Short mmCIF file of N, CA and C in Angstrom, two decimals:
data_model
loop_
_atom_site.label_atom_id
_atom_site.label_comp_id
_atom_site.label_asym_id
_atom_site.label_seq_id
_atom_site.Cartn_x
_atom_site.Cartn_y
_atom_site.Cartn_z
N UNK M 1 -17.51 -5.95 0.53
CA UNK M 1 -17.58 -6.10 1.98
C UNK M 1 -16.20 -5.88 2.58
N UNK M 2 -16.18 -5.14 3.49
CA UNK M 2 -14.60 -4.44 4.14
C UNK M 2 -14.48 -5.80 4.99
N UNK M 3 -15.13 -6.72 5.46
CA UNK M 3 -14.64 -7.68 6.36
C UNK M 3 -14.38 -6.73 7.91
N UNK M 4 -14.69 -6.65 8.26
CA UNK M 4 -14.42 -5.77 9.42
C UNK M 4 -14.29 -6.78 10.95
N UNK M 5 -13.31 -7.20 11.69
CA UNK M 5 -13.87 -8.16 12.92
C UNK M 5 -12.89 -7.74 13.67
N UNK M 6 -13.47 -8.04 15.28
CA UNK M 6 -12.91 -7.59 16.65
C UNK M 6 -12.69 -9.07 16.87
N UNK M 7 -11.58 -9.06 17.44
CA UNK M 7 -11.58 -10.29 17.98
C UNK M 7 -11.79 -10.06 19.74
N UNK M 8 -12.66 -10.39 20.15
CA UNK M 8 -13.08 -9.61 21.76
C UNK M 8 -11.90 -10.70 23.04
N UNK M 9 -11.83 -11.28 22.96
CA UNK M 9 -10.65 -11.67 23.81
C UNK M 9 -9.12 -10.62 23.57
N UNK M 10 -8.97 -10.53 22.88
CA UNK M 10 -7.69 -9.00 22.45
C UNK M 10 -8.44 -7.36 22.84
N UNK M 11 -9.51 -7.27 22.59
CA UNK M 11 -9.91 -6.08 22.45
C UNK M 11 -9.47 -5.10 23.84
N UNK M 12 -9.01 -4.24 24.13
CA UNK M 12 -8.94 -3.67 25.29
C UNK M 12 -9.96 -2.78 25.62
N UNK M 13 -10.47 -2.57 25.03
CA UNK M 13 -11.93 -1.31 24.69
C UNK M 13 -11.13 0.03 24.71
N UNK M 14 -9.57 -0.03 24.41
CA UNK M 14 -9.33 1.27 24.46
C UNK M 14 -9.98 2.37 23.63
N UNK M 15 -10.81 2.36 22.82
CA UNK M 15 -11.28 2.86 21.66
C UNK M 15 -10.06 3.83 20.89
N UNK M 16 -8.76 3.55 20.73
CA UNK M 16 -8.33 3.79 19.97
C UNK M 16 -8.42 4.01 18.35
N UNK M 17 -9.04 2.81 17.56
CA UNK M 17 -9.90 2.89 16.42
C UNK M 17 -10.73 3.66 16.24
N UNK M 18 -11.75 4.02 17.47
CA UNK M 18 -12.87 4.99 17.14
C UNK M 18 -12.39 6.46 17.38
N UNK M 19 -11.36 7.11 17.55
CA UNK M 19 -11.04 8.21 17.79
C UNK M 19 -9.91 8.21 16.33
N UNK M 20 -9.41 7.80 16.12
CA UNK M 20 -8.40 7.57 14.56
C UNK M 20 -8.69 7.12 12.92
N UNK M 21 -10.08 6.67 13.03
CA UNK M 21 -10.76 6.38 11.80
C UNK M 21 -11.15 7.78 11.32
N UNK M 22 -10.15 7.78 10.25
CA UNK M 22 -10.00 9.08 9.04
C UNK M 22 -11.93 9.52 8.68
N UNK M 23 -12.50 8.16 8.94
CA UNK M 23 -14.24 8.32 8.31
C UNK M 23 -14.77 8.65 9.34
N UNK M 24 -14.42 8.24 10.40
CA UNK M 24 -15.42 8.37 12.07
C UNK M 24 -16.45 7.56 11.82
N UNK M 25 -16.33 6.05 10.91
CA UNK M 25 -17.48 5.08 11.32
C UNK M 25 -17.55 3.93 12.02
N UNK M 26 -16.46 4.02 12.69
CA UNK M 26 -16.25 3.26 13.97
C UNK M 26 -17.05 3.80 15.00
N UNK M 27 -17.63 2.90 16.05
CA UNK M 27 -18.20 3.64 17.11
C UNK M 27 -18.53 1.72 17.99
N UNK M 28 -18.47 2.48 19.15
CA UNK M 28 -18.51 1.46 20.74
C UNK M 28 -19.84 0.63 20.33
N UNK M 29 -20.15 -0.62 20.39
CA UNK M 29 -21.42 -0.86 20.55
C UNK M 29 -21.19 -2.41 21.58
N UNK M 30 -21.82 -2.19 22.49
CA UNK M 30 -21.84 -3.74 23.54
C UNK M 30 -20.18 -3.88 23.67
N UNK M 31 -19.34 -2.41 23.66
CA UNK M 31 -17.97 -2.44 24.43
C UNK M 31 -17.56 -2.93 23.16
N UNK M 32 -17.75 -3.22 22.23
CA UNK M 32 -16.50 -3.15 21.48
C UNK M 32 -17.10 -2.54 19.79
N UNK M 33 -15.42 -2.11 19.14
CA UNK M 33 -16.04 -1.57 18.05
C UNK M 33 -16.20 -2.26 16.98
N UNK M 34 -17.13 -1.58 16.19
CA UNK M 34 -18.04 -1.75 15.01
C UNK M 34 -18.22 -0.90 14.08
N UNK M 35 -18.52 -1.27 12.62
CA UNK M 35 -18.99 -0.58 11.61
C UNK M 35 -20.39 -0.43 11.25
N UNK M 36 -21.21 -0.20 11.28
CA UNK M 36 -22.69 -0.21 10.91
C UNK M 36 -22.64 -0.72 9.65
N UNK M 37 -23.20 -1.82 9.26
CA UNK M 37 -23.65 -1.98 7.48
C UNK M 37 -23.51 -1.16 6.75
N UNK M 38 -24.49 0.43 7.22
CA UNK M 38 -25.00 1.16 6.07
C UNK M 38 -23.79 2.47 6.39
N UNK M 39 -22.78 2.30 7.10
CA UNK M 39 -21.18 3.32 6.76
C UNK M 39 -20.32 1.88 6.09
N UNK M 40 -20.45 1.18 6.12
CA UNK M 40 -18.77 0.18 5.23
C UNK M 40 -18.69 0.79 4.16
N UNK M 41 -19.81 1.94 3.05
CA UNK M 41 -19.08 2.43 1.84
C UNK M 41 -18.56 3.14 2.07
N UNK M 42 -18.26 3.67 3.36
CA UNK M 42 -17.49 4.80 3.64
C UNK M 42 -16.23 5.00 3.88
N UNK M 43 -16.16 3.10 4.35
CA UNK M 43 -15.07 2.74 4.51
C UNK M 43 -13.64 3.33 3.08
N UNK M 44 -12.38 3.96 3.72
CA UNK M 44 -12.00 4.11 2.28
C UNK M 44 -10.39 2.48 2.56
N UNK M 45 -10.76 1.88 3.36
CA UNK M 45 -9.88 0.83 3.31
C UNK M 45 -8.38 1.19 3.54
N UNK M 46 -8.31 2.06 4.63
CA UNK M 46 -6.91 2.54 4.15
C UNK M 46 -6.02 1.64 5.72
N UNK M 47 -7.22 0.87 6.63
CA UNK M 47 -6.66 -0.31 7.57
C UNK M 47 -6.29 0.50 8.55
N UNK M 48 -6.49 1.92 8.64
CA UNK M 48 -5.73 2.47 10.02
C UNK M 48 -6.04 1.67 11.44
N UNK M 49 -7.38 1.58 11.20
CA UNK M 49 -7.72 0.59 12.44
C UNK M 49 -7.21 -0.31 12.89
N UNK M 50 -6.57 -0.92 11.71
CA UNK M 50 -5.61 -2.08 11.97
C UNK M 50 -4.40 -1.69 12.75
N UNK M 51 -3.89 -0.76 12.21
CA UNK M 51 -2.39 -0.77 12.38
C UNK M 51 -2.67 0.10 14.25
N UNK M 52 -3.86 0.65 14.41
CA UNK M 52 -3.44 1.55 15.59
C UNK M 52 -4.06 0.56 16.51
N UNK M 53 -4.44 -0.66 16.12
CA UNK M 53 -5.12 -1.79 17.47
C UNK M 53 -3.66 -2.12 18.15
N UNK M 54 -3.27 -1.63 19.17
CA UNK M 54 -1.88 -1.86 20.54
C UNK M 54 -2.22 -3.62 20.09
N UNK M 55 -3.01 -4.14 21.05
CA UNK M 55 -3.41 -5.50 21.18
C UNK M 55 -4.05 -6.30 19.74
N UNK M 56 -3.77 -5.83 18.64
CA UNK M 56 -4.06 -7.02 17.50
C UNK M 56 -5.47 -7.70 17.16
N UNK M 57 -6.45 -6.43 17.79
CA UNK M 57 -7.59 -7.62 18.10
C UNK M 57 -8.10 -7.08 16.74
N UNK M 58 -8.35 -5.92 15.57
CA UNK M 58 -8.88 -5.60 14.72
C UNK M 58 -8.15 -6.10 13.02
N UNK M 59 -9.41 -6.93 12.56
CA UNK M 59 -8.94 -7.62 11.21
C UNK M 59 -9.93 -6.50 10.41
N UNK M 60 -9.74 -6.55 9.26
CA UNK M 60 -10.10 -5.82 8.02
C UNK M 60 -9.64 -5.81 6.60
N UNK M 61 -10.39 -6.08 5.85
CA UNK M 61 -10.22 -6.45 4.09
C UNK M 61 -9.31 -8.11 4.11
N UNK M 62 -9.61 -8.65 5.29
CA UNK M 62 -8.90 -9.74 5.41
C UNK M 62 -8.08 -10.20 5.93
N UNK M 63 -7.18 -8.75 6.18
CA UNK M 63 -5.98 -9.24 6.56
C UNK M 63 -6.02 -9.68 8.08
N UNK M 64 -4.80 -10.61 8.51
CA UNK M 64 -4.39 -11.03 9.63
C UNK M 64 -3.98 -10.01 10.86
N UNK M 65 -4.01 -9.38 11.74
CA UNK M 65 -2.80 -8.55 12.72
C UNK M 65 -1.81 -9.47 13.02
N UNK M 66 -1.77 -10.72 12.86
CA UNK M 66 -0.45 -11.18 13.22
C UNK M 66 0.25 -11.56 12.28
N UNK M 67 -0.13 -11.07 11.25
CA UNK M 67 1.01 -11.17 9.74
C UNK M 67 1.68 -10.12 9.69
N UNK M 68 1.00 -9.20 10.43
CA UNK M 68 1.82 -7.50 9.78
C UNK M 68 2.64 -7.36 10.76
N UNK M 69 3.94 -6.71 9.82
CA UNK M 69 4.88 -6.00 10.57
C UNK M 69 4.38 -4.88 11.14
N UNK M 70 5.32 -5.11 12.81
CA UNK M 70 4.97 -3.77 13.41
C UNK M 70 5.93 -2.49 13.24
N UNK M 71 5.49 -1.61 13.19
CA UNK M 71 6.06 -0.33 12.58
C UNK M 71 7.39 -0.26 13.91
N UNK M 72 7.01 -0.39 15.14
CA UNK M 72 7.98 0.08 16.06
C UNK M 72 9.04 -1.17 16.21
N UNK M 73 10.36 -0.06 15.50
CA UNK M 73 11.83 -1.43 15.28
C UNK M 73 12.09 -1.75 14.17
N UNK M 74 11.12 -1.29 13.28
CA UNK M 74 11.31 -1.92 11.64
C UNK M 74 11.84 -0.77 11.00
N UNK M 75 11.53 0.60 11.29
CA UNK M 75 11.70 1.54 10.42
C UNK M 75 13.30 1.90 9.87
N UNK M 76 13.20 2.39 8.84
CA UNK M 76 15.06 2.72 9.05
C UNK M 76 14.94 3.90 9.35
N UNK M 77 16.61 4.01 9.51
CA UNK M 77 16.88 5.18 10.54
C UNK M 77 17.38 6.14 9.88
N UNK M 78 17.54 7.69 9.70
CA UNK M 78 17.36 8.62 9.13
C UNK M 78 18.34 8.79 8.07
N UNK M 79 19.76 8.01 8.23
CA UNK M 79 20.74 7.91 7.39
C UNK M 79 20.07 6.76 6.23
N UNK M 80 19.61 5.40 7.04
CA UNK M 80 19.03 4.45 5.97
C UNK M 80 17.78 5.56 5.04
N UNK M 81 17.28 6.53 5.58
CA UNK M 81 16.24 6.87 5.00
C UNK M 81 16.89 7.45 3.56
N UNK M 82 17.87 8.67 4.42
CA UNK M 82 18.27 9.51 3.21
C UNK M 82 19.03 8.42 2.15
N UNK M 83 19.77 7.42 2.21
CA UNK M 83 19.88 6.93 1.46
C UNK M 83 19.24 6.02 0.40
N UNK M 84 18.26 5.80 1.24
CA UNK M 84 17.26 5.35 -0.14
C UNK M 84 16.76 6.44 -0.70
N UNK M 85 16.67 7.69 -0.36
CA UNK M 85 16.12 8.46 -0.91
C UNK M 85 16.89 9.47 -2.61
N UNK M 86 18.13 9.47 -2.03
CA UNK M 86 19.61 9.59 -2.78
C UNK M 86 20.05 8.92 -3.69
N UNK M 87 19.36 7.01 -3.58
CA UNK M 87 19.69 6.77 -4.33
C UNK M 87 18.63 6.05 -5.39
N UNK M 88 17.78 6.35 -5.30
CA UNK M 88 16.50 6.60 -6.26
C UNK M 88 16.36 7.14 -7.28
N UNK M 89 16.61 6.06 -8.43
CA UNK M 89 16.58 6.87 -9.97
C UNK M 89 15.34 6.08 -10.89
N UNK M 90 14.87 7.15 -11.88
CA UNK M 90 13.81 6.58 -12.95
C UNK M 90 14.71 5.84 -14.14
N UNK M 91 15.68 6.30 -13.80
CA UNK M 91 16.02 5.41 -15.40
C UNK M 91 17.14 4.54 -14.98
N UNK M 92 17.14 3.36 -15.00
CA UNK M 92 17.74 2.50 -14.44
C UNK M 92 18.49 1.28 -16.34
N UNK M 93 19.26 0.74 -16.03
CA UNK M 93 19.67 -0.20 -16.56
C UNK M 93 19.55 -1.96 -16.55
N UNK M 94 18.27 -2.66 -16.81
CA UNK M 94 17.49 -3.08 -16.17
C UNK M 94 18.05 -4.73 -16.92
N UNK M 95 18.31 -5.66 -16.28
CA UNK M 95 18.56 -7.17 -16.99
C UNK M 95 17.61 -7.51 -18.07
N UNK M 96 17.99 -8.18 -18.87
CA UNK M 96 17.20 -8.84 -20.24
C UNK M 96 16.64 -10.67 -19.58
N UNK M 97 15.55 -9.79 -18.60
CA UNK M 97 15.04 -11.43 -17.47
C UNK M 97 14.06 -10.79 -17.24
N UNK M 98 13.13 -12.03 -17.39
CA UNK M 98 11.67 -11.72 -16.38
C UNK M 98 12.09 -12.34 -15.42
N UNK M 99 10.88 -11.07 -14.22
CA UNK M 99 10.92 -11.40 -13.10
C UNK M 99 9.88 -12.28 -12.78
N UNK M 100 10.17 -13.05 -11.11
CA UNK M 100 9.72 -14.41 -11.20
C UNK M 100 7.97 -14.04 -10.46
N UNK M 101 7.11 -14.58 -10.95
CA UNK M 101 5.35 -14.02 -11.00
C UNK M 101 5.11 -13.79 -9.68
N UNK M 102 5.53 -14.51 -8.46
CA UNK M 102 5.70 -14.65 -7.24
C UNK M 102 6.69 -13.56 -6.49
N UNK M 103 7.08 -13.11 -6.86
CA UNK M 103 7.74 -11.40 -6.54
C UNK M 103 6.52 -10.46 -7.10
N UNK M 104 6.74 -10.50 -8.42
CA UNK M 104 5.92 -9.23 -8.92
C UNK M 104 4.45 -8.89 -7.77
N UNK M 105 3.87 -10.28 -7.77
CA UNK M 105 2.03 -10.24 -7.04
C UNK M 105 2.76 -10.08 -5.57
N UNK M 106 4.22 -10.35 -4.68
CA UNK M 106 4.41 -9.60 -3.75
C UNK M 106 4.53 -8.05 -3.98
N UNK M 107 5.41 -7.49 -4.83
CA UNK M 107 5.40 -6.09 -4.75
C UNK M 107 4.39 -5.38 -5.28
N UNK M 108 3.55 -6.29 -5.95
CA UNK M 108 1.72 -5.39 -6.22
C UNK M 108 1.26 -5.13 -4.94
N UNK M 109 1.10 -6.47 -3.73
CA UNK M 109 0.09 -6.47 -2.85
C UNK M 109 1.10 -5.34 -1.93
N UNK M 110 2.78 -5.11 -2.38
CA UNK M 110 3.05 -4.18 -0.99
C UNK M 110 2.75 -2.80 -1.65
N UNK M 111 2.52 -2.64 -2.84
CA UNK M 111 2.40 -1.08 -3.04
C UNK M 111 1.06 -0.55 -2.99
N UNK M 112 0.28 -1.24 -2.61
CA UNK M 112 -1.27 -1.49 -2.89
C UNK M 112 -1.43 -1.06 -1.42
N UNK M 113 -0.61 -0.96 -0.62
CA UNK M 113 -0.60 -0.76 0.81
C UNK M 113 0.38 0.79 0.67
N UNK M 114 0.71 1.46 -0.24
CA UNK M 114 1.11 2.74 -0.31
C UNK M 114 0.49 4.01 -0.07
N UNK M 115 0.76 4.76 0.32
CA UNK M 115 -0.03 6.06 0.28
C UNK M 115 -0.12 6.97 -0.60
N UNK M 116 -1.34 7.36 -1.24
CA UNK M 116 -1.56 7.87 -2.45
C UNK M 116 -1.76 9.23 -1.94
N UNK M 117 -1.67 9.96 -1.22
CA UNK M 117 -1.62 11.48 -0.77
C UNK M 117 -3.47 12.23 -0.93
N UNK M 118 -4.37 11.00 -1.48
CA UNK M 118 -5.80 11.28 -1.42
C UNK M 118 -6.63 9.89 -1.51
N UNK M 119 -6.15 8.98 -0.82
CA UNK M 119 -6.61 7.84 -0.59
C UNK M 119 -7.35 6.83 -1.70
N UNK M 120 -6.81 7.02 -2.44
CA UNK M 120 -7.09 6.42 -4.27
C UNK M 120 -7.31 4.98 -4.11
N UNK M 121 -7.86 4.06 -3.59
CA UNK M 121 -7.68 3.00 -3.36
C UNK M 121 -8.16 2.58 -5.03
N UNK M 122 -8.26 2.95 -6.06
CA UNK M 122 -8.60 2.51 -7.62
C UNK M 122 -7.15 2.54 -7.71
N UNK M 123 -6.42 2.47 -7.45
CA UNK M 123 -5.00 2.76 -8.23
C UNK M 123 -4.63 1.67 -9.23
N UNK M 124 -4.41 1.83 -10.75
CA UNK M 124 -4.28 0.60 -11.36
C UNK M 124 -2.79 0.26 -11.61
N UNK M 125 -2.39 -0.97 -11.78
CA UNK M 125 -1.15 -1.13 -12.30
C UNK M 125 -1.33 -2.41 -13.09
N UNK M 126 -0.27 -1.48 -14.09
CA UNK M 126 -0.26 -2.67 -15.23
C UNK M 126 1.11 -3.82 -15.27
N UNK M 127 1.03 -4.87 -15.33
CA UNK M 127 2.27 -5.55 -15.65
C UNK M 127 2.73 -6.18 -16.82
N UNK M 128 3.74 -6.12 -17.69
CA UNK M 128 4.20 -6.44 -19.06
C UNK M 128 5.38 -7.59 -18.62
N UNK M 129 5.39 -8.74 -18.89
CA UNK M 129 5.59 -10.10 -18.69
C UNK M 129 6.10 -10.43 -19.68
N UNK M 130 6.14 -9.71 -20.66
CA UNK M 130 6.58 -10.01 -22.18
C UNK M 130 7.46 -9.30 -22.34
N UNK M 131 8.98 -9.88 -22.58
CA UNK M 131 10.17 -8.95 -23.01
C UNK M 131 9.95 -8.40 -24.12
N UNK M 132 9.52 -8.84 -25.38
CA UNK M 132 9.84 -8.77 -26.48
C UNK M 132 8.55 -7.19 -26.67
N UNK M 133 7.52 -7.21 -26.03
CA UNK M 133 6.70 -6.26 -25.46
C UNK M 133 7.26 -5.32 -24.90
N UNK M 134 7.64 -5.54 -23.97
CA UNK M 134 8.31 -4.21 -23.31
C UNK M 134 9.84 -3.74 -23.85
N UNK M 135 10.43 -4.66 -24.77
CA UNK M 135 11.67 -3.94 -25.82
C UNK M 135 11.02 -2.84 -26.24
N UNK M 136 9.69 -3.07 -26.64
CA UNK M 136 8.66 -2.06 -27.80
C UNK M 136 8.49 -0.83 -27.20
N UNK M 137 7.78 -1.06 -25.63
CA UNK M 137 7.02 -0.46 -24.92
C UNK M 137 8.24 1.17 -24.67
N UNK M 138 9.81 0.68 -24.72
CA UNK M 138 10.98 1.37 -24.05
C UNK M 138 11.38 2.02 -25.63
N UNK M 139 11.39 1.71 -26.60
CA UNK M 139 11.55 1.98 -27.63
C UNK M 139 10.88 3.26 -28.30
N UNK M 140 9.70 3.01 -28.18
CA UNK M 140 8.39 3.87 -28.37
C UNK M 140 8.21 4.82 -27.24
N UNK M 141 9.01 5.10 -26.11
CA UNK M 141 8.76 5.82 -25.14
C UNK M 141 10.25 6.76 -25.39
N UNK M 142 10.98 5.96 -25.78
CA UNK M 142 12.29 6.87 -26.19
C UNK M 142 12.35 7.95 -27.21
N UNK M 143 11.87 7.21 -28.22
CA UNK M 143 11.20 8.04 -29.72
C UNK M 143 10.38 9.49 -29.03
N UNK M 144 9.52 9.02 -28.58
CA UNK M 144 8.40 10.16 -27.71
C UNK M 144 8.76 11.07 -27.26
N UNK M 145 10.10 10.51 -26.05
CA UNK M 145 10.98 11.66 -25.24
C UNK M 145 11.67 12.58 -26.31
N UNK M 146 12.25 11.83 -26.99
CA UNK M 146 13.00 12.13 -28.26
C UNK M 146 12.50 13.66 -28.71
N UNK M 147 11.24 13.11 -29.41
CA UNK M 147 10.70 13.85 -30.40
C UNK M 147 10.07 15.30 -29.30
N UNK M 148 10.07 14.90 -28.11
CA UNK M 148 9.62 15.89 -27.08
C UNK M 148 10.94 17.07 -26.79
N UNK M 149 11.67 16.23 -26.82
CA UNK M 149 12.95 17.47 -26.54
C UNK M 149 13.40 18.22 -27.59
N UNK M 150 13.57 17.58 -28.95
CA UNK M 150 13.45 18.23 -30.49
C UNK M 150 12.89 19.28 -30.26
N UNK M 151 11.31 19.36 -29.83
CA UNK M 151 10.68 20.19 -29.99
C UNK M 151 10.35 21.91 -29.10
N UNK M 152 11.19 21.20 -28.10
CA UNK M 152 11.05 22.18 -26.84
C UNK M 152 9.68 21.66 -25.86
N UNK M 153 9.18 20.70 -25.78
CA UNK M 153 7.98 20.89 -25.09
C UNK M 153 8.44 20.18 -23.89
N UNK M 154 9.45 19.53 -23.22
CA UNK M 154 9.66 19.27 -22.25
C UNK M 154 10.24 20.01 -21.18
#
């Protein structure tokens, strides 16, 4: 169930939602919008509705509108951009510490809110909690690369 709710005291009836839903199963009913039962599988959850309600009145998959950051003022600015972008590496030098469980299930639930370039909402991720596991996991992935460049296939 997508959870889908208007809160009608916020609602402006701008129908903004119903002109911006990637599915088009939004639509006006008694002035404000709605999903029909038999479109929510259509739903692909990707919250646009959320984020384009001006006035906050549209909840979905749960979430709050007054928990979320608003995009206008938050963004960085084209120098902050390029620099995160610049300084973005895969192979990093990483502490001999787990991280604390209460970070990790934050940066699951923020990447889970990422854009997958075809709306993948299955996206799985795995987490390894176990150092002595993931010594293995980096070990066995090195060997691999290893034996990949030996060979020419990379």
């Amino acid at each position: 169930m997508i959870q889908f709710k208007v809160d009608s005291e916020r609602c402006n009836q701008c129908e903004e939602c119903v002109r911006d839903c990637p599915r088009a199963i939004i639509e006006m009913k008694e002035g404000l919008p709605t999903i029909a039962a038999d479109k929510e599988e259509m739903c692909i959850g990707c919250q646009h509705c959320l984020t384009i309600c001006k006035p906050g009145a549209i909840s979905i998959l749960g979430k709050n509108p007054d928990e979320s950051t608003l995009l206008k003022g938050n963004l960085p600015s084209p120098e902050q951009m390029e620099t995160l972008i610049r300084g973005r590496r895969s192979t990093r030098r990483y502490k001999n510490k787990s991280v604390d469980p209460a970070t990790i299930s934050h940066l699951l639930e923020v990447t889970a809110n990422a854009p997958t370039g075809v709306n993948n909402m299955g996206t799985l991720f795995t987490v390894v909690d176990d150092l002595a596991v993931m010594d293995k996991i980096r070990r066995d992935s090195y060997v691999s690369l290893e034996g990949h460049v030996d060979a020419g296939t990379l």
